[in-house]
Each structure stands twice: as structure tokens, then as C-alpha cells.
Amino acid sequence: AVVSTQSTGEVVAGISEIRNIITVLSGKGGVGKSTTVAVLAGTLASSGLSVGVLDADLCGPSLSRMIGLKGSIHSCEQGWLPLSASVGKGRISAVSLSFLVENQDEAVIWRGPKKTAMIKQFLSDVCWGALDYLLIDTPPGTSDEHMTIMEAIPNCSVVLVTSPQAVAAADVLRQVTFCKKTNANVLGIIETMSGFVCPNCSDCGLLFGKGGGKRLAEYCNIEFLGYVPIDPNLSRLLDRGELFKNFQSSASIQSYTEITKKLIKP
């Protein structure tokens, strides 16, 4: 991947035609940020909106597999062309480091400055065009990737993701303080892994408890967006890259659809 240094002004110009930008954050890894981005993108596109997806998890770029997009990014006079696909009445465009590396199995070993430059380039050099929404997937934590996004996008809107456990909620609480310090606009908190939907009888059992995300939202005076259960059907769709081929066949997707209704701006 060729990485160039971009100024904040160039980054802002590159995303000037995007109506809404939402970054999905969590201080904890493995709570479902990438899944959240993939399914929210699908629900938004299914309603007829144009959606962009930026995978800022540079060392673990799994989003492309989840949404079923493969190939290489090509360039034109205006910059890089994102890979895209029709979903329902809308369309999804995506950029990921996985579209740029030759070997998907090789580790990406980059220090902070190179990560910063790559994310700025994804924002400034990609021909996003006019989008209703751009969703940004991030790695866990509050480090280079997150600070770069917040600096490049003034008053960035954020959705926080946590699982029910107190340990996960404590890490997300630190993410709330990060958002306050960076003047991010927190739209709400989603609680994932909130019960397990049996693939045979559709009953929901509480494997990890329930309510940690809602309690955190109440403690921080942030809107609670909803619960999302563990659903093996959704896991299979994501692993196979078939999310948008069988989009309504998961109880978790139904939960995300209700959450999306709370996020859509008229």
C-alpha cells in the first residue's frame, strides 16, 4: 500500500459530500464492532440509502470478508475507487487495507505514523462521492487510529458497542471519557451478545447476562440504542460473506434494524 501524508483540510475536502459519518468504537475487543458496522450498513442500504464503509482496523481488516467484497482498489484521476455492491434499494461502497495487500494471511506490522497516514488517505484520496452515511470500523482502544479519525472529522458522531459483562462495560466507560475529551458526539450505546438465540427453537438464553450496556448508558446519561443477541445464523452469513444475500434471516439483524431506525436522520 502506498501511504501519503494528507493535511486535515485535504481530508475534510475528501468527505465533503458525505451527509453523516458514524464511527463505531469500543474500548474492548471482540464485542462485535465489525459485525455492527456490517449489519448497520446493510440495514441502511436496504432502506434505499447510499452507504460507505471504511475499515480503519488496519491490523485486523476483517470487514471486507463479512460484507462479501473481494478484489483490489483501482485508481482514477480523482483518486481511489472503492469496491461497491448493490444491497436492496441502496448501495454500499467500501475501502479496507485488505483490498491493498497482496497476501491476506500476512500480518500488517505498522507503527503509529504509518497508520495515521493510511487512515487520512482513506478519507481524502478515496472517491466517496455523495453518500448518505459513512460508517467507520475501528480497532479496540483509544490510540492512533481513533485520534486520527477524531482530529480529521470535527464533532464526529460515535456509536459505542459493549457486551453485557462488567469488565467490557468498564473498558467502554473509558471510551466515553475519550469521546468527551475529543468532542465526539455519542449517539448511543449498543449491547451485543445479549442472550443466545437457539437455532432450533429460537428461544433466547442469557449466556453472559444482560443489561450491562443499558446500565452504562444510564450512568453516562447516553441513549441506549438496544440489545443484540448472539445468533449463529448471523455468524454463518458473516463467515461466508453472504450477509446481503440472506439479509433478513437472522434475529440479530432484526435487532439492528430497530437500532438503525433510531440513528437515521431525516
Short mmCIF file of C-alpha atoms in Angstrom, two decimals, residues 126-246:
data_model
loop_
_atom_site.label_atom_id
_atom_site.label_comp_id
_atom_site.label_asym_id
_atom_site.label_seq_id
_atom_site.Cartn_x
_atom_site.Cartn_y
_atom_site.Cartn_z
CA VAL A 126 -10.98 7.75 -1.94
CA CYS A 127 -13.68 8.90 -4.37
CA TRP A 128 -16.53 8.52 -1.90
CA GLY A 129 -18.79 10.90 -3.76
CA ALA A 130 -22.19 11.78 -2.34
CA LEU A 131 -23.12 9.38 0.45
CA ASP A 132 -25.95 9.40 2.96
CA TYR A 133 -23.78 7.62 5.54
CA LEU A 134 -20.15 6.67 6.04
CA LEU A 135 -19.59 4.05 8.75
CA ILE A 136 -16.08 3.66 10.17
CA ASP A 137 -14.95 0.43 11.82
CA THR A 138 -12.14 0.74 14.36
CA PRO A 139 -9.83 -1.47 16.43
CA PRO A 140 -10.31 -1.58 20.21
CA GLY A 141 -8.74 1.10 22.36
CA THR A 142 -8.07 4.83 22.21
CA SER A 143 -4.88 5.07 20.20
CA ASP A 144 -3.50 6.39 16.90
CA GLU A 145 -6.36 5.24 14.67
CA HIS A 146 -9.03 6.74 16.90
CA MET A 147 -7.25 10.04 17.47
CA THR A 148 -6.63 10.41 13.73
CA ILE A 149 -10.33 9.98 12.96
CA MET A 150 -11.43 12.42 15.65
CA GLU A 151 -8.93 15.04 14.52
CA ALA A 152 -9.87 14.66 10.86
CA ILE A 153 -13.65 14.74 11.40
CA PRO A 154 -14.75 17.60 13.68
CA ASN A 155 -17.59 16.66 16.07
CA CYS A 156 -17.59 13.11 14.76
CA SER A 157 -20.66 11.05 15.64
CA VAL A 158 -19.96 7.85 17.55
CA VAL A 159 -21.81 4.64 18.39
CA LEU A 160 -20.34 2.66 21.29
CA VAL A 161 -20.53 -1.14 21.48
CA THR A 162 -20.26 -3.29 24.59
CA SER A 163 -21.15 -6.78 25.72
CA PRO A 164 -23.14 -7.25 28.98
CA GLN A 165 -20.20 -8.09 31.27
CA ALA A 166 -18.95 -5.52 33.77
CA VAL A 167 -15.36 -5.88 32.50
CA ALA A 168 -16.39 -4.91 28.98
CA ALA A 169 -18.57 -2.05 30.21
CA ALA A 170 -15.65 -0.68 32.24
CA ASP A 171 -13.50 -0.51 29.09
CA VAL A 172 -16.29 1.22 27.21
CA LEU A 173 -16.63 3.73 30.05
CA ARG A 174 -13.03 4.75 29.28
CA GLN A 175 -14.11 5.16 25.67
CA VAL A 176 -16.84 7.54 26.83
CA THR A 177 -14.23 9.72 28.51
CA PHE A 178 -12.17 9.59 25.30
CA CYS A 179 -15.18 10.85 23.35
CA LYS A 180 -15.68 13.71 25.78
CA LYS A 181 -12.04 14.77 25.52
CA THR A 182 -12.16 14.69 21.71
CA ASN A 183 -15.56 16.45 21.48
CA ALA A 184 -17.18 13.49 19.75
CA ASN A 185 -20.96 13.30 19.55
CA VAL A 186 -22.00 10.00 21.16
CA LEU A 187 -25.25 8.83 19.57
CA GLY A 188 -25.73 5.90 21.92
CA ILE A 189 -24.64 2.51 23.21
CA ILE A 190 -25.44 -0.92 21.76
CA GLU A 191 -25.27 -4.05 23.91
CA THR A 192 -24.19 -7.09 21.89
CA MET A 193 -24.08 -10.76 22.99
CA SER A 194 -27.23 -10.04 24.95
CA GLY A 195 -28.55 -13.59 25.06
CA PHE A 196 -28.16 -16.54 22.72
CA VAL A 197 -30.80 -17.35 20.13
CA CYS A 198 -31.17 -21.13 19.78
CA PRO A 199 -31.07 -22.08 16.07
CA ASN A 200 -33.53 -24.92 16.69
CA CYS A 201 -36.27 -23.43 18.85
CA SER A 202 -35.46 -19.67 18.66
CA ASP A 203 -35.53 -19.35 22.45
CA CYS A 204 -33.05 -16.86 23.90
CA GLY A 205 -30.81 -17.80 26.84
CA LEU A 206 -28.69 -15.28 28.76
CA LEU A 207 -25.18 -16.74 28.45
CA PHE A 208 -23.37 -13.57 29.54
CA GLY A 209 -26.17 -11.85 31.41
CA LYS A 210 -27.99 -8.77 30.21
CA GLY A 211 -28.19 -5.07 30.95
CA GLY A 212 -24.55 -4.01 31.31
CA GLY A 213 -24.80 -1.72 28.31
CA LYS A 214 -28.06 -0.19 29.44
CA ARG A 215 -26.71 0.48 32.93
CA LEU A 216 -23.63 2.11 31.42
CA ALA A 217 -25.81 4.29 29.21
CA GLU A 218 -27.87 5.40 32.20
CA TYR A 219 -24.73 6.09 34.24
CA CYS A 220 -23.23 8.23 31.46
CA ASN A 221 -26.55 9.84 30.50
CA ILE A 222 -26.25 8.45 26.95
CA GLU A 223 -29.05 7.00 24.87
CA PHE A 224 -29.30 3.22 24.96
CA LEU A 225 -29.87 2.05 21.39
CA GLY A 226 -30.79 -1.57 22.02
CA TYR A 227 -29.87 -5.19 22.72
CA VAL A 228 -28.45 -7.56 20.09
CA PRO A 229 -28.41 -11.31 20.83
CA ILE A 230 -25.83 -13.86 19.70
CA ASP A 231 -27.25 -15.55 16.62
CA PRO A 232 -25.45 -18.50 14.92
CA ASN A 233 -27.29 -17.73 11.67
CA LEU A 234 -25.70 -14.27 11.51
CA SER A 235 -22.26 -15.72 12.32
CA ARG A 236 -22.55 -18.14 9.40
CA LEU A 237 -23.61 -15.39 7.00
CA LEU A 238 -20.66 -13.21 8.03
CA ASP A 239 -18.13 -16.06 7.80
CA ARG A 240 -19.32 -16.92 4.28
CA GLY A 241 -19.59 -13.31 3.15
CA GLU A 242 -23.27 -13.86 2.42
CA LEU A 243 -24.74 -11.24 4.73
CA PHE A 244 -26.50 -9.30 1.98
CA LYS A 245 -27.76 -12.40 0.15
CA ASN A 246 -29.90 -13.57 3.08
#
